[in-house]
Amino acid sequence: MADDWTPPSGDLMKGKRGIIMGVANQNSIAWGIAQQLAAQGAEIAFTYQGENLERRVRPLVESIGMDFMIPADVTDDASMDAAFEAVKDKWGKIDFLVHSIAFAGKDELQGSMVANTTREGFRRAMDISVYSFIDCARRASEIMPDGGAMICMTYLGAERTVPSYNVMGVAKAGLEAATRYAARDLGPQGIRVNAISAGAMRTLSLAGIRGGKSLMGTGRDWSLLKEDTRMEGVAGAALYLLSDLGHSVAGEVHHVDAGFHVVGVPDLPED
Ligand code: NAD
């Protein structure tokens, strides 16, 4: 884990089944959320991007006593059809979905957004990081006859400019808008759709951003709490939004970033 943490156990997710998409290794945000939901009694189907990741993900999944794992590449309709079909075959219906997936090329995640964003890079970032959530929301809602809850993961770069975040900031703005529209469409079916805006955390995705480690330092030093964003806070917010504690919450972008997003000017030196 990125930080020492034992998820609090209980029954808040007892009787609930759902899909978690986006575990790549033990530092993945999706893995922190999975541990928390499992500790509260959830049954989880894990999707992973491909065979290369299976070797890393399987021991994690088994460590929490689970074994339902399905390959799913969000850019491949046949792979997505097969993944959701596998869940439907096994469980018939689900109660929650966690989408914790994003991608942009290294060349795009540095320097000038204007200079470095190619048509193909833009298309790929939008497809994997935004369209995939819309696609998952549709597929998951079809197997949520009793209502349910979904979350996706976003970042402050959607709302404000962040160095190197570039096309991913544009994608996250799209993802946040997609969250609101999906919440509107699915609300009448009793499905709550929300997003968590996490502060910078040390994961594979962060390593792909030029200067990503400095984003963590700035996030900590400028934050109201003067600390890094902790997995327990992100996973706790996911538990709140996906369990019955989150009743009446829909279309929300909930920040878990030690208060960084409200800072306009950092602390000033003494005169
Ligand atoms: P991560 O690298 O552990 O997770 C990203 C996941 O996306 C991986 O599991 C990867 O396999 C998956 N993915 C990429 N392309 C895919 C494809 N075509 N099909 C299926 N899966 C694919 O990194 P993370 O930081 O845990 O990222 C999870 C989410 O959290 C992302 O949406 C990310 O933008 C968001 N987020 C991260 C931070 C941070 O600082 N790490 C902050 C806020 C939001």
Coordinates of C-alpha atoms and ligand atoms in Angstrom, one line a residue:
M1 CA 0.0 0.0 0.0
A2 CA 1.0 3.6 -0.5
D3 CA 0.4 4.2 3.2
D4 CA 0.0 1.9 6.2
W5 CA -3.7 1.3 6.6
T6 CA -6.1 -1.4 7.7
P7 CA -9.6 -0.8 6.3
P8 CA -12.2 -0.7 9.0
S9 CA -14.4 -3.8 8.9
G10 CA -18.2 -4.0 9.2
D11 CA -21.4 -4.9 7.4
L12 CA -22.0 -1.7 5.3
M13 CA -21.6 -3.6 2.0
K14 CA -23.0 -7.0 3.2
G15 CA -25.2 -8.5 0.5
K16 CA -23.9 -6.2 -2.2
R17 CA -22.1 -7.3 -5.3
G18 CA -20.2 -5.2 -7.8
I19 CA -17.5 -4.7 -10.3
I20 CA -14.2 -2.9 -9.6
M21 CA -12.3 -1.9 -12.8
G22 CA -8.7 -0.6 -12.7
V23 CA -6.6 -2.6 -10.3
A24 CA -3.1 -2.7 -11.8
N25 CA -1.0 -3.3 -8.6
Q26 CA -1.0 -2.8 -4.8
N27 CA -0.8 1.0 -5.2
S28 CA -3.8 1.4 -7.5
I29 CA -6.6 3.5 -6.1
A30 CA -9.0 0.7 -7.2
W31 CA -7.1 -1.7 -4.9
G32 CA -7.5 0.6 -1.9
I33 CA -11.2 0.8 -2.6
A34 CA -11.5 -2.9 -3.1
Q35 CA -9.9 -3.6 0.3
Q36 CA -12.3 -1.2 2.0
L37 CA -15.4 -2.6 0.3
A38 CA -14.3 -6.2 1.0
A39 CA -13.7 -5.4 4.6
Q40 CA -17.3 -4.2 4.8
G41 CA -18.7 -7.4 3.3
A42 CA -18.9 -6.7 -0.5
E43 CA -18.5 -9.4 -3.1
I44 CA -16.4 -8.1 -5.9
A45 CA -15.7 -9.0 -9.6
F46 CA -12.4 -7.6 -10.7
T47 CA -11.6 -6.6 -14.2
Y48 CA -8.0 -6.2 -15.3
Q49 CA -6.6 -4.8 -18.5
G50 CA -4.9 -7.8 -19.9
E51 CA -2.8 -10.9 -19.3
N52 CA 0.3 -9.0 -18.3
L53 CA -1.5 -7.5 -15.3
E54 CA -3.2 -10.8 -14.3
R55 CA 0.0 -12.0 -12.6
R56 CA 0.1 -8.9 -10.4
V57 CA -3.6 -8.6 -9.7
R58 CA -4.4 -12.3 -8.9
P59 CA -2.4 -12.5 -5.7
L60 CA -4.0 -9.3 -4.4
V61 CA -7.5 -10.6 -5.2
E62 CA -6.8 -13.9 -3.5
S63 CA -5.3 -12.2 -0.5
I64 CA -8.9 -10.9 0.3
G65 CA -10.4 -14.3 -0.3
M66 CA -11.9 -13.6 -3.7
D67 CA -11.3 -15.1 -7.1
F68 CA -13.7 -13.6 -9.6
M69 CA -11.4 -12.0 -12.2
I70 CA -12.2 -11.0 -15.8
P71 CA -10.0 -9.5 -18.5
A72 CA -11.5 -6.3 -19.9
D73 CA -9.9 -3.7 -22.3
V74 CA -12.2 -0.7 -22.3
T75 CA -11.2 0.1 -25.9
D76 CA -12.5 -3.3 -27.2
D77 CA -16.2 -3.8 -27.4
A78 CA -16.0 -7.6 -27.7
S79 CA -13.9 -7.7 -24.5
M80 CA -16.4 -5.4 -22.7
D81 CA -19.3 -7.6 -23.9
A82 CA -17.6 -10.7 -22.6
A83 CA -16.7 -9.1 -19.2
F84 CA -20.3 -7.9 -18.4
E85 CA -21.7 -11.1 -19.8
A86 CA -19.5 -13.1 -17.4
V87 CA -20.8 -11.0 -14.4
K88 CA -24.4 -11.4 -15.6
D89 CA -24.0 -15.1 -16.0
K90 CA -22.5 -15.6 -12.5
W91 CA -24.6 -13.1 -10.5
G92 CA -27.5 -12.0 -12.6
K93 CA -27.4 -8.5 -11.2
I94 CA -25.0 -6.1 -9.4
D95 CA -25.3 -3.3 -6.9
F96 CA -22.2 -1.2 -7.6
L97 CA -19.5 -0.3 -10.1
V98 CA -16.1 1.3 -9.5
H99 CA -14.4 2.8 -12.6
S100 CA -10.8 3.7 -11.8
I101 CA -9.3 3.8 -15.3
A102 CA -7.5 6.5 -17.3
F103 CA -4.8 6.8 -19.9
A104 CA -2.9 9.4 -21.9
G105 CA 0.4 8.9 -23.7
K106 CA 3.7 10.1 -22.0
D107 CA 4.3 12.6 -24.9
E108 CA 1.0 14.3 -24.0
L109 CA 1.6 14.5 -20.3
Q110 CA 4.4 17.0 -20.5
G111 CA 5.2 20.5 -21.6
S112 CA 2.6 22.4 -23.6
M113 CA -0.9 21.1 -24.0
V114 CA -1.3 23.2 -27.2
A115 CA 1.9 21.9 -28.7
N116 CA 1.8 18.3 -27.6
T117 CA -1.8 17.1 -28.1
T118 CA -2.2 15.1 -31.3
R119 CA -5.6 14.1 -32.7
E120 CA -4.8 10.5 -32.0
G121 CA -3.6 11.2 -28.5
F122 CA -6.7 13.2 -27.8
R123 CA -9.0 10.5 -29.2
R124 CA -7.2 7.8 -27.1
A125 CA -7.3 9.8 -23.9
M126 CA -11.0 10.6 -24.3
D127 CA -11.9 7.0 -25.3
I128 CA -10.1 5.3 -22.4
S129 CA -10.7 8.0 -19.7
V130 CA -14.2 9.3 -20.6
Y131 CA -16.1 7.2 -23.1
S132 CA -15.3 4.0 -21.1
F133 CA -17.2 5.4 -18.1
I134 CA -20.2 6.2 -20.2
D135 CA -20.0 2.7 -21.7
C136 CA -19.6 1.1 -18.3
A137 CA -22.5 3.1 -16.9
R138 CA -24.8 1.8 -19.6
R139 CA -23.6 -1.8 -19.3
A140 CA -23.8 -1.8 -15.5
S141 CA -27.2 -0.1 -15.3
E142 CA -28.6 -2.9 -17.4
I143 CA -27.7 -5.3 -14.6
M144 CA -28.9 -3.1 -11.7
P145 CA -32.7 -3.8 -11.7
D146 CA -32.9 -2.9 -8.0
G147 CA -30.9 0.4 -8.3
G148 CA -27.3 0.8 -7.2
A149 CA -24.4 3.2 -7.2
M150 CA -21.4 3.9 -9.4
I151 CA -18.3 6.0 -9.0
C152 CA -15.4 7.1 -11.2
M153 CA -12.1 8.8 -10.2
T154 CA -11.2 12.3 -11.2
Y155 CA -8.6 15.0 -10.3
L156 CA -8.4 18.7 -9.8
G157 CA -6.8 19.1 -13.2
A158 CA -10.4 19.0 -14.5
E159 CA -11.2 22.3 -12.8
R160 CA -7.9 24.2 -12.8
T161 CA -4.7 24.0 -14.8
V162 CA -2.0 21.7 -13.5
P163 CA 1.5 21.5 -15.2
S164 CA 1.9 18.5 -17.5
Y165 CA -1.7 17.2 -16.8
N166 CA -2.7 18.7 -20.2
V167 CA -5.1 16.5 -22.2
M168 CA -5.9 14.4 -19.1
G169 CA -7.3 17.6 -17.5
V170 CA -9.5 18.0 -20.6
A171 CA -10.5 14.4 -20.3
K172 CA -11.3 14.7 -16.5
A173 CA -13.5 17.7 -17.2
G174 CA -15.4 15.5 -19.7
L175 CA -15.5 12.7 -17.1
E176 CA -17.0 15.0 -14.5
A177 CA -19.6 16.2 -17.0
A178 CA -20.4 12.6 -17.9
T179 CA -20.9 11.8 -14.2
R180 CA -23.6 14.5 -14.0
Y181 CA -25.3 13.4 -17.2
A182 CA -25.2 9.7 -16.2
A183 CA -26.5 10.7 -12.8
R184 CA -29.4 12.5 -14.5
D185 CA -30.2 9.5 -16.8
L186 CA -29.9 6.8 -14.2
G187 CA -31.3 8.6 -11.2
P188 CA -34.9 7.6 -12.0
Q189 CA -33.8 3.9 -11.8
G190 CA -32.5 4.5 -8.3
I191 CA -28.8 4.4 -9.5
R192 CA -26.6 7.1 -7.9
V193 CA -23.6 8.2 -10.0
N194 CA -20.8 10.2 -8.4
A195 CA -17.1 11.0 -8.8
I196 CA -14.3 11.2 -6.3
S197 CA -11.6 13.9 -7.0
A198 CA -8.5 12.5 -5.3
G199 CA -5.4 14.5 -4.6
A200 CA -2.1 13.3 -6.1
M201 CA -1.2 9.7 -5.0
R202 CA 1.9 7.6 -5.8
T203 CA 0.5 5.2 -8.4
L204 CA 1.6 3.9 -11.9
S205 CA -0.6 6.6 -13.5
L206 CA 1.1 9.4 -11.6
A207 CA 4.5 8.1 -12.7
G208 CA 3.4 8.7 -16.3
I209 CA 3.1 12.5 -15.8
R210 CA 6.2 14.6 -16.2
G211 CA 7.0 16.0 -12.7
G212 CA 4.2 13.8 -11.2
K213 CA 6.1 13.4 -7.9
S214 CA 6.3 17.1 -7.4
L215 CA 2.5 17.2 -7.8
M216 CA 2.4 15.2 -4.6
G217 CA 4.8 17.5 -2.7
T218 CA 2.8 20.6 -3.8
G219 CA -0.5 18.9 -2.9
R220 CA 0.9 18.2 0.6
D221 CA 2.5 21.6 1.2
W222 CA -0.4 23.7 -0.1
S223 CA -3.2 21.5 1.4
L224 CA -5.2 22.6 4.4
L225 CA -4.2 19.5 6.3
K226 CA -0.5 19.7 5.3
E227 CA -0.5 16.0 4.4
D228 CA -0.6 13.7 1.4
T229 CA -3.9 12.4 0.3
R230 CA -4.3 9.1 2.0
M231 CA -5.8 5.9 0.6
E232 CA -8.0 5.5 3.6
G233 CA -9.7 8.7 2.9
V234 CA -10.3 7.9 -0.8
A235 CA -11.5 4.3 0.1
G236 CA -13.7 5.7 2.9
A237 CA -15.3 8.1 0.5
A238 CA -15.9 5.3 -2.0
L239 CA -17.6 3.2 0.8
Y240 CA -19.8 6.2 1.7
L241 CA -20.9 6.8 -1.9
L242 CA -21.4 3.1 -2.8
S243 CA -23.1 2.0 0.5
D244 CA -26.5 3.1 1.8
L245 CA -24.7 5.8 3.7
G246 CA -24.7 7.7 0.4
H247 CA -28.5 7.8 0.0
S248 CA -29.6 11.0 -1.7
V249 CA -26.1 11.8 -3.1
A250 CA -26.0 11.9 -6.9
G251 CA -24.1 13.8 -9.6
E252 CA -21.5 14.9 -7.1
V253 CA -17.8 15.4 -7.5
H254 CA -16.5 14.8 -4.0
H255 CA -13.0 16.0 -3.2
V256 CA -10.6 13.9 -1.1
D257 CA -7.4 15.9 -1.3
A258 CA -6.6 17.2 2.2
G259 CA -8.5 20.4 1.2
F260 CA -6.0 21.3 -1.6
H261 CA -8.8 22.3 -4.0
V262 CA -10.0 25.2 -2.0
V263 CA -6.6 26.9 -1.8
G264 CA -6.3 30.0 -4.0
V265 CA -2.9 31.3 -2.7
P266 CA -0.5 29.1 -0.6
D267 CA 0.7 30.2 2.8
L268 CA 2.8 33.4 2.5
P269 CA 6.2 34.0 4.1
E270 CA 6.1 36.3 7.2
D271 CA 6.7 39.9 6.2
Ligands
NAD1 P1 -3.2 2.9 -11.9 O1 -2.2 3.0 -13.0 O2 -3.0 2.0 -10.7 O3 -4.7 2.6 -12.5 C1 -5.1 3.0 -13.8 C2 -5.8 1.8 -14.4 O4 -6.3 2.1 -15.7 C3 -4.9 0.5 -14.5 O5 -5.4 -0.5 -13.8 C4 -4.9 0.3 -16.0 O6 -4.8 -1.1 -16.3 C5 -6.2 0.8 -16.4 N1 -6.4 1.0 -17.8 C6 -5.7 1.9 -18.6 N2 -6.1 1.7 -19.9 C7 -7.0 0.7 -19.9 C8 -7.8 0.0 -20.9 N3 -7.6 0.3 -22.2 N4 -8.7 -1.0 -20.5 C9 -8.8 -1.3 -19.2 N5 -8.1 -0.7 -18.2 C10 -7.2 0.3 -18.5 O7 -3.4 4.4 -11.3 P2 -4.4 5.1 -10.4 O8 -3.8 6.4 -9.9 O9 -4.9 4.2 -9.4 O10 -5.6 5.6 -11.4 C11 -6.9 5.2 -11.2 C12 -7.8 6.4 -11.5 O11 -7.6 7.4 -10.5 C13 -7.6 7.0 -12.8 O12 -8.8 7.5 -13.4 C14 -6.8 8.2 -12.4 O13 -6.8 9.3 -13.4 C15 -7.5 8.6 -11.2 N6 -6.7 9.5 -10.3 C16 -5.5 9.3 -9.9 C17 -4.8 10.2 -9.1 C18 -3.4 9.9 -8.7 O14 -2.7 10.9 -8.2 N7 -2.8 8.7 -8.8 C19 -5.5 11.3 -8.6 C20 -6.8 11.5 -8.9 C21 -7.4 10.6 -9.8

